[in-house]
CSV table of C-alpha atoms and ligand atoms in Angstrom, one decimal:
chain,number,residue,atom,x,y,z
S,1,MET,CA,-0.4,0.1,0.0
S,2,THR,CA,1.5,3.5,-1.2
S,3,ILE,CA,-0.3,6.8,0.2
S,4,LEU,CA,0.1,10.4,-0.9
S,5,ILE,CA,-0.5,13.1,2.0
S,6,THR,CA,-0.8,16.1,0.2
S,7,GLY,CA,1.0,19.0,2.8
S,8,SER,CA,1.9,16.9,5.2
S,9,SER,CA,4.8,18.3,6.9
S,10,ARG,CA,2.5,19.6,10.0
S,11,GLY,CA,-0.6,20.0,11.3
S,12,ILE,CA,-3.4,17.6,10.3
S,13,GLY,CA,-1.4,16.2,7.0
S,14,ALA,CA,1.5,15.2,9.5
S,15,ALA,CA,-0.6,13.3,11.9
S,16,THR,CA,-2.1,11.1,9.2
S,17,ALA,CA,1.4,10.5,8.0
S,18,ILE,CA,1.9,9.0,11.3
S,19,ALA,CA,-1.0,6.9,11.4
S,20,ALA,CA,-0.5,5.9,7.5
S,21,ALA,CA,3.0,4.2,8.6
S,22,ARG,CA,1.0,2.7,11.6
S,23,ALA,CA,-1.1,1.1,9.1
S,24,GLY,CA,1.1,-0.5,7.2
S,25,TYR,CA,1.6,2.0,4.2
S,26,GLU,CA,4.5,3.7,2.3
S,27,VAL,CA,4.3,7.1,2.6
S,28,CYS,CA,4.8,10.1,0.6
S,29,ILE,CA,5.2,13.1,2.5
S,30,ASN,CA,4.8,16.4,0.5
S,31,TYR,CA,5.5,19.9,1.5
S,32,ARG,CA,5.7,23.2,0.1
S,33,LYS,CA,7.8,25.6,1.7
S,34,ASN,CA,9.1,23.9,5.2
S,35,GLU,CA,11.9,21.4,4.2
S,36,LYS,CA,12.9,20.9,7.9
S,37,ALA,CA,9.6,20.0,9.4
S,38,ALA,CA,8.8,17.8,6.8
S,39,LEU,CA,12.1,15.7,7.5
S,40,GLU,CA,11.2,15.3,11.2
S,41,VAL,CA,7.7,14.1,10.2
S,42,LYS,CA,10.0,11.6,7.7
S,43,LEU,CA,12.3,9.9,10.5
S,44,ARG,CA,9.0,9.8,12.5
S,45,VAL,CA,7.4,7.8,9.8
S,46,GLU,CA,10.7,5.5,9.4
S,47,GLU,CA,11.1,4.8,13.3
S,48,LEU,CA,7.6,2.9,12.6
S,49,GLY,CA,9.3,1.1,10.3
S,50,ALA,CA,7.8,2.5,7.1
S,51,LYS,CA,9.6,3.4,3.8
S,52,CYS,CA,8.9,7.2,2.9
S,53,ILE,CA,10.0,9.3,0.9
S,54,ALA,CA,9.7,13.6,1.5
S,55,VAL,CA,8.7,15.3,-2.1
S,56,GLN,CA,8.6,19.4,-2.0
S,57,ALA,CA,6.0,20.3,-4.5
S,58,ASP,CA,3.5,23.5,-4.6
S,59,VAL,CA,0.2,21.2,-5.5
S,60,SER,CA,-1.4,24.3,-6.4
S,61,GLU,CA,0.9,23.9,-10.0
S,62,GLU,CA,0.3,21.5,-12.3
S,63,ARG,CA,3.6,20.9,-13.7
S,64,GLU,CA,4.8,20.6,-9.8
S,65,VAL,CA,1.8,17.5,-9.2
S,66,ILE,CA,2.8,15.8,-12.2
S,67,SER,CA,6.2,16.0,-11.2
S,68,LEU,CA,5.1,14.5,-7.6
S,69,PHE,CA,2.8,11.7,-8.7
S,70,GLU,CA,5.8,10.7,-11.4
S,71,THR,CA,8.1,10.7,-8.2
S,72,ILE,CA,6.2,8.5,-6.5
S,73,ASP,CA,5.8,6.1,-9.5
S,74,GLN,CA,9.6,6.2,-9.5
S,75,GLU,CA,10.7,5.5,-5.5
S,76,LEU,CA,7.7,3.9,-3.6
S,77,GLY,CA,5.6,2.1,-6.8
S,78,PRO,CA,1.8,2.1,-7.7
S,79,LEU,CA,0.0,4.8,-5.7
S,80,THR,CA,-2.8,2.8,-3.4
S,81,ALA,CA,-4.0,6.0,-1.4
S,82,LEU,CA,-4.4,9.5,-1.8
S,83,VAL,CA,-5.4,12.4,0.9
S,84,ASN,CA,-5.9,15.8,-1.0
S,85,ASN,CA,-4.9,17.5,2.8
S,86,ALA,CA,-3.1,20.7,1.8
S,87,GLY,CA,-5.0,23.6,1.9
S,88,GLY,CA,-5.4,27.0,3.6
S,89,LEU,CA,-6.8,30.2,4.5
S,90,ASP,CA,-6.1,33.7,4.1
S,91,ARG,CA,-6.3,36.7,7.4
S,92,GLN,CA,-9.9,37.1,8.7
S,93,ALA,CA,-12.0,39.3,6.5
S,94,THR,CA,-15.5,40.7,5.5
S,95,ILE,CA,-16.5,40.7,1.7
S,96,PHE,CA,-15.4,44.5,2.0
S,97,ASP,CA,-12.3,43.0,2.2
S,98,LEU,CA,-12.0,40.5,-0.7
S,99,THR,CA,-10.1,41.1,-3.7
S,100,ALA,CA,-9.8,39.3,-7.0
S,101,GLU,CA,-5.5,38.3,-5.7
S,102,ARG,CA,-6.7,36.7,-2.5
S,103,ILE,CA,-10.2,34.4,-3.8
S,104,ASN,CA,-7.5,33.2,-6.9
S,105,HIS,CA,-5.1,32.4,-4.2
S,106,ILE,CA,-7.6,30.7,-2.1
S,107,LEU,CA,-9.6,28.9,-5.0
S,108,ARG,CA,-5.9,28.1,-6.2
S,109,HIS,CA,-4.2,26.4,-3.3
S,110,ASN,CA,-7.5,24.8,-1.7
S,111,VAL,CA,-9.7,23.7,-5.1
S,112,THR,CA,-7.3,23.5,-8.1
S,113,SER,CA,-4.9,21.8,-6.2
S,114,THR,CA,-7.3,18.9,-5.0
S,115,PHE,CA,-8.7,18.2,-8.5
S,116,LEU,CA,-5.4,17.8,-10.0
S,117,CYS,CA,-4.2,15.7,-7.8
S,118,CYS,CA,-7.1,13.6,-8.0
S,119,ARG,CA,-6.8,13.5,-11.8
S,120,GLU,CA,-3.1,12.0,-11.3
S,121,ALA,CA,-4.2,9.5,-8.8
S,122,ALA,CA,-6.9,8.7,-10.8
S,123,LYS,CA,-5.5,7.9,-14.2
S,124,ARG,CA,-3.1,5.3,-11.8
S,125,MET,CA,-5.7,3.7,-10.0
S,126,ALA,CA,-8.1,3.1,-12.3
S,127,LYS,CA,-8.8,-0.3,-13.3
S,128,SER,CA,-9.9,0.5,-17.1
S,129,ARG,CA,-6.2,1.7,-17.2
S,130,GLY,CA,-4.2,-0.9,-15.5
S,131,GLY,CA,-4.9,0.0,-12.1
S,132,ALA,CA,-6.0,-2.1,-9.2
S,133,GLY,CA,-8.1,0.7,-7.5
S,134,GLY,CA,-7.7,2.9,-4.7
S,135,ALA,CA,-8.7,5.5,-2.2
S,136,ILE,CA,-9.0,8.9,-2.0
S,137,VAL,CA,-9.8,11.2,1.1
S,138,ASN,CA,-10.6,14.8,0.7
S,139,VAL,CA,-10.2,17.7,3.2
S,140,SER,CA,-13.0,19.6,3.4
S,141,SER,CA,-14.1,21.4,6.5
S,142,VAL,CA,-17.1,22.3,8.4
S,143,ALA,CA,-17.2,25.5,6.6
S,144,ALA,CA,-18.4,24.3,4.1
S,145,LYS,CA,-21.8,24.3,5.7
S,146,THR,CA,-21.7,27.0,8.3
S,147,GLY,CA,-20.2,29.3,5.7
S,148,ALA,CA,-17.6,31.1,8.2
S,149,PRO,CA,-18.8,34.5,7.7
S,150,GLY,CA,-17.1,37.4,8.8
S,151,GLU,CA,-13.9,35.3,9.0
S,152,TYR,CA,-12.9,33.1,6.1
S,153,THR,CA,-16.2,32.7,3.5
S,154,ASP,CA,-13.9,32.3,0.7
S,155,TYR,CA,-12.0,29.7,2.4
S,156,ALA,CA,-15.5,28.2,3.2
S,157,ALA,CA,-16.9,28.9,0.1
S,158,SER,CA,-13.7,26.5,-1.4
S,159,LYS,CA,-14.4,23.5,1.0
S,160,GLY,CA,-18.0,23.6,-0.2
S,161,ALA,CA,-16.2,23.4,-4.0
S,162,ILE,CA,-14.1,20.2,-3.1
S,163,ASP,CA,-17.4,18.7,-1.4
S,164,THR,CA,-19.4,19.4,-4.8
S,165,PHE,CA,-16.1,17.4,-6.5
S,166,THR,CA,-16.1,14.7,-4.0
S,167,LEU,CA,-20.2,13.6,-5.1
S,168,GLY,CA,-18.9,14.1,-8.7
S,169,ILE,CA,-16.0,11.6,-9.2
S,170,ALA,CA,-17.1,9.3,-6.5
S,171,LYS,CA,-19.9,8.5,-8.8
S,172,GLU,CA,-17.6,8.4,-11.8
S,173,LEU,CA,-15.1,6.5,-10.7
S,174,ALA,CA,-16.9,3.9,-8.1
S,175,PRO,CA,-17.2,1.5,-11.4
S,176,GLU,CA,-12.8,2.1,-11.5
S,177,GLY,CA,-12.5,0.0,-7.6
S,178,ILE,CA,-11.9,3.9,-6.7
S,179,ARG,CA,-13.7,5.4,-3.8
S,180,VAL,CA,-13.8,8.7,-2.7
S,181,ASN,CA,-14.9,10.3,0.6
S,182,THR,CA,-14.4,13.5,2.7
S,183,VAL,CA,-13.6,14.8,5.9
S,184,ARG,CA,-14.6,18.0,7.7
S,185,PRO,CA,-12.9,19.0,10.5
S,186,GLY,CA,-14.2,21.9,12.3
S,187,PHE,CA,-11.9,23.4,15.3
S,188,ILE,CA,-8.6,20.9,15.7
S,189,TYR,CA,-5.5,22.3,17.3
S,190,THR,CA,-3.2,23.5,13.9
S,191,ASP,CA,-0.9,26.5,13.0
S,192,ILE,CA,-3.6,27.2,10.6
S,193,HIS,CA,-5.6,29.6,12.9
S,194,ALA,CA,-2.1,31.7,13.4
S,195,ASP,CA,-1.9,31.8,9.2
S,196,GLY,CA,-5.9,33.2,9.9
S,197,GLY,CA,-4.5,36.1,12.1
S,198,GLU,CA,-5.9,34.2,15.5
S,199,PRO,CA,-3.4,31.5,16.8
S,200,GLY,CA,-6.1,31.3,20.3
S,201,ARG,CA,-8.9,30.7,17.8
S,202,VAL,CA,-9.8,27.0,19.0
S,203,ASP,CA,-10.2,27.9,22.9
S,204,ARG,CA,-12.0,30.5,22.1
S,205,ILE,CA,-14.7,28.9,20.1
S,206,LYS,CA,-14.3,25.6,22.1
S,207,SER,CA,-17.1,26.2,24.8
S,208,THR,CA,-19.8,26.9,22.1
S,209,LEU,CA,-19.0,23.5,20.6
S,210,PRO,CA,-21.3,20.7,22.1
S,211,MET,CA,-18.5,18.9,23.3
S,212,GLN,CA,-16.6,21.5,24.6
S,213,ARG,CA,-13.4,21.1,23.1
S,214,GLY,CA,-11.3,21.6,20.3
S,215,GLY,CA,-9.8,18.3,18.2
S,216,LYS,CA,-6.6,16.9,17.3
S,217,PRO,CA,-4.9,16.2,14.5
S,218,GLU,CA,-4.6,12.7,15.3
S,219,GLU,CA,-8.3,12.9,16.0
S,220,VAL,CA,-9.1,13.4,12.4
S,221,ALA,CA,-5.7,11.5,11.0
S,222,GLU,CA,-7.9,7.8,12.7
S,223,ALA,CA,-11.1,8.8,10.5
S,224,ILE,CA,-9.1,9.2,7.1
S,225,ILE,CA,-7.1,6.1,7.5
S,226,TRP,CA,-10.4,4.3,8.2
S,227,LEU,CA,-12.0,5.7,5.1
S,228,LEU,CA,-9.1,4.9,3.0
S,229,SER,CA,-9.0,1.2,4.7
S,230,HIS,CA,-11.0,-1.4,3.5
S,231,LYS,CA,-13.7,-1.7,6.7
S,232,ALA,CA,-14.9,1.0,5.0
S,233,SER,CA,-15.4,-1.2,1.5
S,234,TYR,CA,-19.0,0.1,1.0
S,235,THR,CA,-18.4,3.7,1.6
S,236,THR,CA,-18.1,6.3,-1.3
S,237,GLY,CA,-19.2,9.7,-1.8
S,238,SER,CA,-19.9,10.5,2.1
S,239,PHE,CA,-18.8,13.4,4.2
S,240,LEU,CA,-17.9,12.7,8.0
S,241,GLU,CA,-17.6,15.4,10.2
S,242,LEU,CA,-15.0,15.6,13.1
S,243,SER,CA,-16.4,18.9,14.7
S,244,GLY,CA,-17.3,17.6,18.2
S,245,GLY,CA,-21.1,17.9,17.1
S,246,ARG,CA,-21.1,21.3,15.4
S,247,VAL,CA,-22.7,20.4,12.1
X,301,LIG,P1,-1.7,23.6,9.0
X,301,LIG,O1,-1.3,23.2,10.0
X,301,LIG,O2,-1.8,25.2,7.8
X,301,LIG,O3,-1.0,23.0,7.8
X,301,LIG,C1,-1.2,23.0,6.1
X,301,LIG,C2,0.1,22.3,5.4
X,301,LIG,O4,0.0,22.0,4.0
X,301,LIG,C3,1.5,22.5,5.8
X,301,LIG,O5,2.1,21.5,5.6
X,301,LIG,C4,1.9,22.8,4.6
X,301,LIG,O6,3.2,22.8,3.8
X,301,LIG,C5,0.8,22.4,3.2
X,301,LIG,N1,0.7,23.4,2.0
X,301,LIG,C6,-0.2,24.2,2.2
X,301,LIG,N2,-0.3,24.8,0.8
X,301,LIG,C7,0.2,24.1,0.2
X,301,LIG,C8,0.6,23.6,-1.2
X,301,LIG,N3,0.3,24.7,-2.3
X,301,LIG,N4,1.6,22.9,-1.6
X,301,LIG,C9,1.8,21.6,-0.9
X,301,LIG,N5,1.7,21.7,0.0
X,301,LIG,C10,1.1,22.8,1.1
X,301,LIG,O7,-3.2,23.3,8.5
X,301,LIG,P2,-4.0,21.8,9.0
X,301,LIG,O8,-5.2,22.8,10.1
X,301,LIG,O9,-3.4,20.8,9.7
X,301,LIG,O10,-4.8,21.9,7.8
X,301,LIG,C11,-4.5,20.5,6.8
X,301,LIG,C12,-6.5,21.0,6.0
X,301,LIG,O11,-7.0,20.6,6.8
X,301,LIG,C13,-6.7,22.3,5.3
X,301,LIG,O12,-6.9,21.5,4.2
X,301,LIG,C14,-7.4,22.8,6.0
X,301,LIG,O13,-8.4,23.4,5.3
X,301,LIG,C15,-8.0,21.4,6.9
X,301,LIG,N6,-9.1,22.2,7.9
X,301,LIG,C16,-8.5,22.1,9.0
X,301,LIG,C17,-8.9,22.8,10.1
X,301,LIG,C18,-8.4,23.2,11.4
X,301,LIG,O14,-9.3,23.7,12.2
X,301,LIG,N7,-7.1,23.1,11.9
X,301,LIG,C19,-10.5,23.0,10.3
X,301,LIG,C20,-11.2,22.3,8.9
X,301,LIG,C21,-10.4,21.9,7.6
X,301,LIG,P3,4.4,24.4,3.8
X,301,LIG,O15,4.4,24.3,5.5
X,301,LIG,O16,5.5,23.5,3.9
X,301,LIG,O17,3.6,25.1,3.6
């Protein structure tokens, strides 16, 4: 079993790389900028006995996506699992502050990247193209349902696009032996909130959640690994909330 987790130098992606190693995968870690952090995750994966490569690629760039998948072909062998985790947000803003540059940046990094990586994975996994099938998990957000008013409406809408794309390709790829599902994390302790300008966001919100706490990256990772596994063999086109009861 071979897995690619995009954006796995930190946060949910890094936790998923480690959970994948425990589940017996050979792991491709992907990062955009932070090589040091990626190599630290690689070391932890290797300590668990898994073969691992760490590949720099900005997955919003088509050429870099193609090269990333070719590197996996050459160094790890046939891909069986993909986690489209790379993504991010901009500073908290209302509609009055949205610009075309900001909107296009969010869409490229969250949406274009996911679509392109799904395409490259499907080419390799599809039974009609000689593949052996596989599984994909797209990382959306509970924001796709709440809309994130006053904070990240552009980000929330980009996650809505991922949800709709999941529905379409899950149906398109089911006869090809490929399952496609989505997780929707809610308020998880990672550095993404600092990128939005509020490092303490999860602690501010947690008392309003039914479970009254934020989530850990490892809790999202376990759900992703389950959706990829044969234990979820009849599950495709599904959405799993990891949001402490906020749905
Ligand atoms: P994070 O801590 O900010 O980590 C983001 C990771 O993605 C980093 O490893 C970063 O690598 C990488 N990355 C970003 N853009 C990339 C690109 N274009 N190409 C390759 N790598 C890229 O984020 P996180 O909180 O773990 O979030 C992971 C996913 O969960 C995201 O899709 C996010 O939208 C979603 N999510 C998170 C939460 C939450 O509360 N944390 C809630 C809902 C959904 P570099 O550092 O090298 O750039």
